[in-house]
XYZ file of N, CA and C in Angstrom:
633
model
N 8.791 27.727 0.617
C 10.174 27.557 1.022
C 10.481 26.084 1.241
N 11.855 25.625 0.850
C 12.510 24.334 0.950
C 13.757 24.549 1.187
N 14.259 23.659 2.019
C 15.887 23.463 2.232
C 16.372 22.649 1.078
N 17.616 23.133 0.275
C 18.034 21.962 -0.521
C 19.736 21.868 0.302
N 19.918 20.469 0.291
C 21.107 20.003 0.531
C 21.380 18.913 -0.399
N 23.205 19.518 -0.962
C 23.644 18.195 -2.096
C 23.764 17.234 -0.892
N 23.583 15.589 -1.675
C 24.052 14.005 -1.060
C 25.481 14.145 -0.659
N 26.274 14.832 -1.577
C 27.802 14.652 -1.055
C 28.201 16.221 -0.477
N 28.637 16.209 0.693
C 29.052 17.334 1.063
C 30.157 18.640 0.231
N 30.910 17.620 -0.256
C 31.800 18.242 -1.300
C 30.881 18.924 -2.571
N 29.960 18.902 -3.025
C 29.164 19.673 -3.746
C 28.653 20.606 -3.428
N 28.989 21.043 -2.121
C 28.046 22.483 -1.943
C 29.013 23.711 -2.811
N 29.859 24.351 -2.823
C 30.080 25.138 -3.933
C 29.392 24.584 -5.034
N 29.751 23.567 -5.414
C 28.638 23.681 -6.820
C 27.062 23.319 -6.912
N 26.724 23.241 -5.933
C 25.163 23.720 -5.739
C 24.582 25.373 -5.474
N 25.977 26.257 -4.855
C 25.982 27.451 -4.825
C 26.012 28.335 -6.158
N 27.069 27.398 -6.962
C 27.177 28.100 -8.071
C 25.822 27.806 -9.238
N 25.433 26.867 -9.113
C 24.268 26.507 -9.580
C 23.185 27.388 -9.446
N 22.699 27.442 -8.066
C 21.991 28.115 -7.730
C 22.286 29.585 -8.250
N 23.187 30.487 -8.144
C 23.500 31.338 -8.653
C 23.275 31.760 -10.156
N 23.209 30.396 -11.254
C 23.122 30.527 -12.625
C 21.893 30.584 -13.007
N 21.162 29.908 -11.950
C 19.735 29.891 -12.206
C 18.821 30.903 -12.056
N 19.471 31.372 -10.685
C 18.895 33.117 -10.517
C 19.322 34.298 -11.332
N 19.901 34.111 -12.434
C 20.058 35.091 -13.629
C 19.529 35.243 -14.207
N 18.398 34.144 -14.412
C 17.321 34.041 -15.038
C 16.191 33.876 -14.476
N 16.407 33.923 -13.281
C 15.199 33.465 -12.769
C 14.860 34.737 -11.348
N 14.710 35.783 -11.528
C 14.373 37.007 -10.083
C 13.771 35.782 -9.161
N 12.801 35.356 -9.150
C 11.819 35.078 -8.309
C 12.599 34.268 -7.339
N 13.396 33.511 -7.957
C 14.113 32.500 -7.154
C 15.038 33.003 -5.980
N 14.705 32.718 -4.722
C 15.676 33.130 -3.788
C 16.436 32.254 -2.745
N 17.414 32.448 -1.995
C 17.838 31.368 -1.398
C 18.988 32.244 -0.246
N 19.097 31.326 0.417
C 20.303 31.864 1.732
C 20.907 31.066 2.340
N 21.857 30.443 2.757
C 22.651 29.356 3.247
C 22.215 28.860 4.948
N 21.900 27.726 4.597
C 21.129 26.897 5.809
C 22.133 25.900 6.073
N 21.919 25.116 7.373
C 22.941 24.354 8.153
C 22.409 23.352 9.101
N 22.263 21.962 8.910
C 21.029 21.287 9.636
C 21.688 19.997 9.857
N 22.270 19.881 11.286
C 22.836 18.412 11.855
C 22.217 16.987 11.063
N 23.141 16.285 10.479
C 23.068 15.548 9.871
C 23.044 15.021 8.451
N 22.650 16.297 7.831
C 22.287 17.512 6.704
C 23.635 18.241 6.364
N 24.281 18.684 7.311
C 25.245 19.609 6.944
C 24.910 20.936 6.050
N 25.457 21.159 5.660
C 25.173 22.813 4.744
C 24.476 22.928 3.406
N 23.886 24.067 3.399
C 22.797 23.910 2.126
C 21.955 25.273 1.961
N 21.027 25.121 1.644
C 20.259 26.373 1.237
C 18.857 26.279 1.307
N 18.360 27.256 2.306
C 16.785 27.558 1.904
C 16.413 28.345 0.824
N 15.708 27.486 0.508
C 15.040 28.467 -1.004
C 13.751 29.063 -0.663
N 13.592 30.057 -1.643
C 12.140 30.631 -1.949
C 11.832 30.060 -3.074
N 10.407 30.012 -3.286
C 9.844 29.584 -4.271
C 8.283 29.982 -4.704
N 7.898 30.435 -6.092
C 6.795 30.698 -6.471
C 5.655 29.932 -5.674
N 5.788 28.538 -6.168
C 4.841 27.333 -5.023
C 5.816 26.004 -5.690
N 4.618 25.121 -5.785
C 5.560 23.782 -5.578
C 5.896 23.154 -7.167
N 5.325 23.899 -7.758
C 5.599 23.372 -9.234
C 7.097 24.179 -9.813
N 6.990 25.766 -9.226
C 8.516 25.957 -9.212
C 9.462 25.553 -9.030
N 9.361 24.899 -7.829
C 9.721 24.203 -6.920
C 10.713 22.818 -7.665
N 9.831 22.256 -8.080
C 9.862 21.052 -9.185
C 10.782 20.936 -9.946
N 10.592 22.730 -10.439
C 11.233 23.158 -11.811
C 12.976 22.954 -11.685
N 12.911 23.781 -10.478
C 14.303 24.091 -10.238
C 15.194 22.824 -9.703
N 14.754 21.953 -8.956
C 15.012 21.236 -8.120
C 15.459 20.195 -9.109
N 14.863 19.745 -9.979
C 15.524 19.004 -11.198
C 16.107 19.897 -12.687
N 16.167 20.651 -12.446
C 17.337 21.490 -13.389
C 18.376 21.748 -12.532
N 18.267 21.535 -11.150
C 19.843 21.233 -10.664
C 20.001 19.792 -11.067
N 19.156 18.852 -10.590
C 19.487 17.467 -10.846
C 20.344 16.859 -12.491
N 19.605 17.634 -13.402
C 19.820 17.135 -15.211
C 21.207 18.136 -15.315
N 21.070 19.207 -14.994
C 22.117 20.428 -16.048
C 23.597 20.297 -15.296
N 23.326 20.049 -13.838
C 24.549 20.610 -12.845
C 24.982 18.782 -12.088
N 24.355 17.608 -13.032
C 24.899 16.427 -12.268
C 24.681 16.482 -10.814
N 23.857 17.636 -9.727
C 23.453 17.370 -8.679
C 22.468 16.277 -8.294
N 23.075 15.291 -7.020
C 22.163 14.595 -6.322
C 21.821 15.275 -4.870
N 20.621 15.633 -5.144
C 20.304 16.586 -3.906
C 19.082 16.080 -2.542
N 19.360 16.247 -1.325
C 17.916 15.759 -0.673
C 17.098 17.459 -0.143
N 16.092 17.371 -0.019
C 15.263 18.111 -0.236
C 14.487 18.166 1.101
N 14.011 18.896 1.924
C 13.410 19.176 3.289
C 11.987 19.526 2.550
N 10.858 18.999 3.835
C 9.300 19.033 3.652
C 9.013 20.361 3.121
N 8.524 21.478 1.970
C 8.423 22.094 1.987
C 7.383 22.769 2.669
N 7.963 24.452 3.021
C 7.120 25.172 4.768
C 6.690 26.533 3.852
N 5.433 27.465 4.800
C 5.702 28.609 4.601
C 5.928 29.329 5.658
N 5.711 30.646 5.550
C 6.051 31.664 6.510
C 4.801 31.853 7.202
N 5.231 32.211 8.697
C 4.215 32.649 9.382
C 4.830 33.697 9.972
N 3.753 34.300 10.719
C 4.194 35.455 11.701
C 4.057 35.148 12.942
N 5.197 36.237 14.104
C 4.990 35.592 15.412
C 5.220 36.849 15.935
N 4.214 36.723 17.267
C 4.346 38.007 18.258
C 5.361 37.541 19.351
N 5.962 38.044 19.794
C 6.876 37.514 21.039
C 5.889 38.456 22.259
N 6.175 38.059 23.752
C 5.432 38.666 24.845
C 6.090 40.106 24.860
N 7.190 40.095 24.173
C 7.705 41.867 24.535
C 7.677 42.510 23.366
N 6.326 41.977 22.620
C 5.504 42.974 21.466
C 6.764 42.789 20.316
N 7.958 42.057 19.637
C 8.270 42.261 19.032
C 7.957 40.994 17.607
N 7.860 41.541 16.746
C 6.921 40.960 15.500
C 8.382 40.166 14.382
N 7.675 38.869 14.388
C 9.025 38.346 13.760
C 8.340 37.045 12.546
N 9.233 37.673 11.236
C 8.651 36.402 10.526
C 9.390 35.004 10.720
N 8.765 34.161 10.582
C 9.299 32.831 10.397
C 9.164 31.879 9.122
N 10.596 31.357 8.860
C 10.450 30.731 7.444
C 10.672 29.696 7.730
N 11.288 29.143 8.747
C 11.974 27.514 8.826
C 11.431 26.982 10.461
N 10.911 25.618 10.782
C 11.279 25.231 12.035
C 12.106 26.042 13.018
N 13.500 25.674 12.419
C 14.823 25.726 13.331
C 14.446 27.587 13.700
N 13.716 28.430 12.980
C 13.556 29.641 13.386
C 12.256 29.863 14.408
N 11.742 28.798 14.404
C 10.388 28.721 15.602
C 11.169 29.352 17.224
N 10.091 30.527 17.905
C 11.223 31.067 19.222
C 10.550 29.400 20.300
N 11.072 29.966 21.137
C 10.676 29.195 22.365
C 9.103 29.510 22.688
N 8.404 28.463 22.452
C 6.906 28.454 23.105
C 6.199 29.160 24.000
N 7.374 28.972 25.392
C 7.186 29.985 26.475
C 7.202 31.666 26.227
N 7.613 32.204 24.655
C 8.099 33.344 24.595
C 6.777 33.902 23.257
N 6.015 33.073 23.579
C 5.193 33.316 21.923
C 3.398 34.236 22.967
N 3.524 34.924 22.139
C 1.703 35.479 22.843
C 1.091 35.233 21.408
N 1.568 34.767 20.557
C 0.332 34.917 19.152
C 1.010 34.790 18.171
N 0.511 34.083 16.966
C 0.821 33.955 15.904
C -0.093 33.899 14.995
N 0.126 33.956 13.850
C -0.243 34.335 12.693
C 0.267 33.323 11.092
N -0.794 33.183 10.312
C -0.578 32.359 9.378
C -1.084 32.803 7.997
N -1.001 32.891 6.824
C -1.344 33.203 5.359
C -2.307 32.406 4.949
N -3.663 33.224 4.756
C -4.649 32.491 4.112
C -4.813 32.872 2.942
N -5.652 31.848 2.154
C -5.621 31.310 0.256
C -6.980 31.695 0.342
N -7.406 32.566 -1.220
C -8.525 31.828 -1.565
C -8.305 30.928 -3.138
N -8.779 29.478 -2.483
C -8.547 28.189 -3.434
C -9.614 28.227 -4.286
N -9.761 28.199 -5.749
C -10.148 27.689 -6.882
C -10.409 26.440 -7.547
N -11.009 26.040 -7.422
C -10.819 24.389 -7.985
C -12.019 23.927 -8.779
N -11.743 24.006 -10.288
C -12.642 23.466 -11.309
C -12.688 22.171 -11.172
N -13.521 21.047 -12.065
C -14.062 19.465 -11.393
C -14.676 19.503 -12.728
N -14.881 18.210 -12.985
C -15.775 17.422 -13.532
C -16.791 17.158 -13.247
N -17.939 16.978 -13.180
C -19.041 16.965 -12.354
C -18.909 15.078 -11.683
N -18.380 14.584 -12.863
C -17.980 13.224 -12.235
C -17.268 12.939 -10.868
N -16.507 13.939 -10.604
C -15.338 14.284 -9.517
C -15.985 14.812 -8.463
N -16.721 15.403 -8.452
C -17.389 16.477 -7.605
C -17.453 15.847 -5.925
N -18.187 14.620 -6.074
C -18.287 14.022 -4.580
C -17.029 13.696 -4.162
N -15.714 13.437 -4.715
C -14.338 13.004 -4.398
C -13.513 14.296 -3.951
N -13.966 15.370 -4.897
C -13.271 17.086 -4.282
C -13.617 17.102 -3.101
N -14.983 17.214 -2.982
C -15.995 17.382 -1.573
C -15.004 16.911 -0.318
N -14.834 15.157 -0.904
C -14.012 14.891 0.597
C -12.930 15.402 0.954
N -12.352 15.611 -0.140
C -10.243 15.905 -0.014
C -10.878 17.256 0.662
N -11.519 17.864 0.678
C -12.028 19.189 1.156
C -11.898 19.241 3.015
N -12.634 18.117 2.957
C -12.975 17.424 4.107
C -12.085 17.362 4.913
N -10.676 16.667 4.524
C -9.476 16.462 5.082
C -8.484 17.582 5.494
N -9.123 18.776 5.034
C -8.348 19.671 5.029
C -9.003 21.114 6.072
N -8.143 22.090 6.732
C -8.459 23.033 7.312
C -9.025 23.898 5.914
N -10.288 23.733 6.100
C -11.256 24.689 5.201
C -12.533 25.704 5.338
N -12.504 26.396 4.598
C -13.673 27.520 4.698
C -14.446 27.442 3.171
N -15.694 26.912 2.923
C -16.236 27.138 2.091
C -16.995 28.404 1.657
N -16.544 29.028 0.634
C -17.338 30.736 0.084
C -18.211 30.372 -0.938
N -18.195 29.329 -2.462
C -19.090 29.284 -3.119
C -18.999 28.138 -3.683
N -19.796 27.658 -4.928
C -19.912 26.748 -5.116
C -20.573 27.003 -6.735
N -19.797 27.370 -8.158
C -20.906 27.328 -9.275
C -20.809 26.805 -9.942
N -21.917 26.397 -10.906
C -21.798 24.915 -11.820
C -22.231 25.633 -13.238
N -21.092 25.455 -13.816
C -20.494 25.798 -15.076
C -20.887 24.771 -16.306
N -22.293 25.389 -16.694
C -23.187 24.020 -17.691
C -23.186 22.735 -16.936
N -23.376 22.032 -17.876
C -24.162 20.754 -17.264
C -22.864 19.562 -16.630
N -21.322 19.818 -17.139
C -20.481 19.283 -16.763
C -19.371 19.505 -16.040
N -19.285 20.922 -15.303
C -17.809 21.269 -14.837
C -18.518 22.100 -13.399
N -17.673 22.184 -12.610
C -18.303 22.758 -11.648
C -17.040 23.516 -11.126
N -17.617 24.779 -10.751
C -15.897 25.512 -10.025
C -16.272 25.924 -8.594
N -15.370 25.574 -7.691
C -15.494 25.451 -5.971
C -14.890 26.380 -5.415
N -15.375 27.213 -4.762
C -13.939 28.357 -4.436
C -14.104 28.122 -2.653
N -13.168 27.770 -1.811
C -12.668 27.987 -0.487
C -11.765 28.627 0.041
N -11.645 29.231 1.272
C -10.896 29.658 1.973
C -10.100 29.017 2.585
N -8.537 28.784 2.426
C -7.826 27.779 3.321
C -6.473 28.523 3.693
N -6.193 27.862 4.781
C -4.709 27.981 5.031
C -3.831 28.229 4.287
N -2.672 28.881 3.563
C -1.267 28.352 2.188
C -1.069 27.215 2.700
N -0.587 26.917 4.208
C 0.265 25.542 4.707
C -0.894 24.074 4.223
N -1.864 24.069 4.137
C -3.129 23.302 3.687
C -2.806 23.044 2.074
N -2.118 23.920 1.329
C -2.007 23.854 0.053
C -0.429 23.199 0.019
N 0.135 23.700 0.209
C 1.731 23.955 0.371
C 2.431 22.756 1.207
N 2.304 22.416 1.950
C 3.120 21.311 2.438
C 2.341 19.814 3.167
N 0.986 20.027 2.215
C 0.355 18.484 2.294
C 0.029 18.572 0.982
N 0.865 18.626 -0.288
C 0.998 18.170 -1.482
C -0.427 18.222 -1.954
N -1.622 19.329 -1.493
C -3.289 19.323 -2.030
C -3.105 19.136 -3.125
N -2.050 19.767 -4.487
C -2.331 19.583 -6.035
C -2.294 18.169 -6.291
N -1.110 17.618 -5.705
C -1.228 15.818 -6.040
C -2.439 15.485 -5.536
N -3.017 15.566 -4.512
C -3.930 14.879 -4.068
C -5.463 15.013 -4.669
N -5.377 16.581 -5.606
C -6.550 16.937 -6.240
C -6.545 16.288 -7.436
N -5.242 15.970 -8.372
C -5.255 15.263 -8.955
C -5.453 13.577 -9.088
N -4.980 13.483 -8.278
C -5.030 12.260 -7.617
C -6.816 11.510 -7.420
N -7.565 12.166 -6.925
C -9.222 12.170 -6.854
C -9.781 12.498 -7.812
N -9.037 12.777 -8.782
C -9.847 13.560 -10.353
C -9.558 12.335 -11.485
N -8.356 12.261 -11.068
C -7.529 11.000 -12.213
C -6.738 12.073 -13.565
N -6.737 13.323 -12.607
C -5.521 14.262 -13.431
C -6.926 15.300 -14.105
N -8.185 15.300 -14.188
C -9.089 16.009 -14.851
C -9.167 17.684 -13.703
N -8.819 17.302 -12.806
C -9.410 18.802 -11.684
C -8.135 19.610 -11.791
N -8.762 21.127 -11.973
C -7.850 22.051 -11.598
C -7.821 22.904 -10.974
N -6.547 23.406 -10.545
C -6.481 24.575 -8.760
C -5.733 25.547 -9.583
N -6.315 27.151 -8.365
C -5.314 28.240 -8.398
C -5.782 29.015 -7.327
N -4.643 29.618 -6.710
C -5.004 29.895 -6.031
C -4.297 31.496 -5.543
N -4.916 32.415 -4.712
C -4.647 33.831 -4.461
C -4.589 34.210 -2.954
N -3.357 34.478 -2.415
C -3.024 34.957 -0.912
C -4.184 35.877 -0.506
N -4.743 36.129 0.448
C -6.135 37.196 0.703
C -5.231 37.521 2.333
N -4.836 37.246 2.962
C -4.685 38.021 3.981
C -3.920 36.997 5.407
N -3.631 37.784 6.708
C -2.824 36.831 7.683
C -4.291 36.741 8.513
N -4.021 35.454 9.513
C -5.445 34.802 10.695
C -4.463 34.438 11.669
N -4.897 34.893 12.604
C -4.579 34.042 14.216
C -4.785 32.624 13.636
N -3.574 31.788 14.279
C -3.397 30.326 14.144
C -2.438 29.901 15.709
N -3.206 28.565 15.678
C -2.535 28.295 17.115
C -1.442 26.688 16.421
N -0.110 27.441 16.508
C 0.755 26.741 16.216
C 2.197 26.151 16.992
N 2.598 24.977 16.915
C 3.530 25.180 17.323
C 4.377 24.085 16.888
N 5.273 23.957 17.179
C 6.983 23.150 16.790
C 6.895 21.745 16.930
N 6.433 20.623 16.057
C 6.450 19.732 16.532
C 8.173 19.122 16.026
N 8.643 18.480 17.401
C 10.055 17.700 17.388
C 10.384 16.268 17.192
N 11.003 16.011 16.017
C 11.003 14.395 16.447
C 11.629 13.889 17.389
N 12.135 13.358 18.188
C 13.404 12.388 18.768
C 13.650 10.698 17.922
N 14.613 10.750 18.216
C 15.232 9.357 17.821
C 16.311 8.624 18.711
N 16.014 7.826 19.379
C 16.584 7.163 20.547
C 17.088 8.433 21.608
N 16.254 9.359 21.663
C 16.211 10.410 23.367
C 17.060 11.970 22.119
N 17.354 11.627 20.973
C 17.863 13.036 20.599
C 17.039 13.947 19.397
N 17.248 15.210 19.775
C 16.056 15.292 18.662
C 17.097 15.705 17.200
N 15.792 15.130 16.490
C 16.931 15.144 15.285
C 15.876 16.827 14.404
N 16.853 17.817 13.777
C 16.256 19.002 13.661
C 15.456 18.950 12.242
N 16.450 18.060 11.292
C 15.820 17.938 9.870
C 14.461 17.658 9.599
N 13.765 16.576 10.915
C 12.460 16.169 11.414
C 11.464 17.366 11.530
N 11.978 18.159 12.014
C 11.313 18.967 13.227
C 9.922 20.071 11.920
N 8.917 20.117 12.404
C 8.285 20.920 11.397
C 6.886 22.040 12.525
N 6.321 22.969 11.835
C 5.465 23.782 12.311
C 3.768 23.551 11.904
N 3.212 23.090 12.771
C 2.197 22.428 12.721
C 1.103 23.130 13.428
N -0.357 22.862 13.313
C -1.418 23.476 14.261
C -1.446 22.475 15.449
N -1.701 23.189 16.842
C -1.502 22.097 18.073
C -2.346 21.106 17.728
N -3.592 21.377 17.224
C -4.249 20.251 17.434
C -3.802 18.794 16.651
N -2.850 19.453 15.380
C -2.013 17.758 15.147
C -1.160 17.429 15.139
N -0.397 18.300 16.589
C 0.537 17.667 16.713
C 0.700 16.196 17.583
């Protein structure tokens, strides 16, 4: 999920209608009208992952003359409230009050990632950097090696891992990856402020420990 908002406010009908032309062709694509101080009006989208993402986001830009800004892309988690009632969350601005949370819940991956054997010690680290669970490890002849871990989606999804796998490979490594199930995660709302106000467009869902 991503918020898109056009640069000029006067374009939101035709970012609506846009959006609309695109989902004729496109099921997967979903969206619902979002509203974010400073930001003004716009739309959260759904999205396959981030290369969809990509897709769409500049086929508004080329086909529909949209100049659009674009929010960190998030996923969904789940949240227990203390009076047992079960609520998904897609955006920040939908995070409840802290005081009202007994547990939450987050979407774990199992990640794929073929290598070069040249690459191999550079995967290792980006590995490193990341909330991970290692399951195997097999080496595919004498030059390719395929890595499979257990991670977070948000680990994949909104710290850009494909750039960064590419990025350590020099474009040679490749990922895929398959949802396996929800984990207790200890999360919560981190807020920016900016001279004492908080600004919401900032605001994102993070594990405590970095916030």
């Amino acid at each position: 999920f991503l918020s898109v908002y056009p640069e000029n406010s006067d374009d939101f009908e035709l970012l609506e209608d846009s959006l609309d032309k695109l989902k004729l062709n496109d099921a997967s694509l979903s969206f619902k009208p979002d509203f974010k101080d400073g930001l003004g009006r716009g739309f959260q989208c759904g999205f396959l992952g981030l290369l969809h993402a990509e897709i769409i986001t500049e086929r508004l830009r080329r086909e529909f003359g949209l100049n659009l800004v674009l929010s960190t892309p998030s996923v969904v988690y789940k949240v227990m409230s203390r009076n047992k009632k079960e609520t998904l969350v897609y955006t920040s601005a939908d995070w409840p009050d802290q005081a009202h949370i007994e547990s939450a819940q987050e979407l774990w991956a199992k990640l794929q990632v073929l290598t070069p054997m040249t690459y191999l010690g550079q995967v290792n680290e980006l590995f490193k950097t990341i909330d991970s669970q290692h399951f195997k490890t097999d080496y595919l002849g004498q030059e390719k090696v395929e890595l499979v871990y257990e991670v977070p989606l948000r680990e994949i999804i909104t710290k850009n891992f494909y750039d960064k796998l590419k990025s350590v490979s020099q474009g040679y490594a490749s990922m895929n990856y398959q949802i396996s199930d929800w984990r207790k995660a200890d999360l919560v709302r981190l807020d920016i402020l900016i001279l004492g106000k908080k600004e919401e467009a900032f605001s994102k869902i993070v594990p405590t420990k970095e916030a």
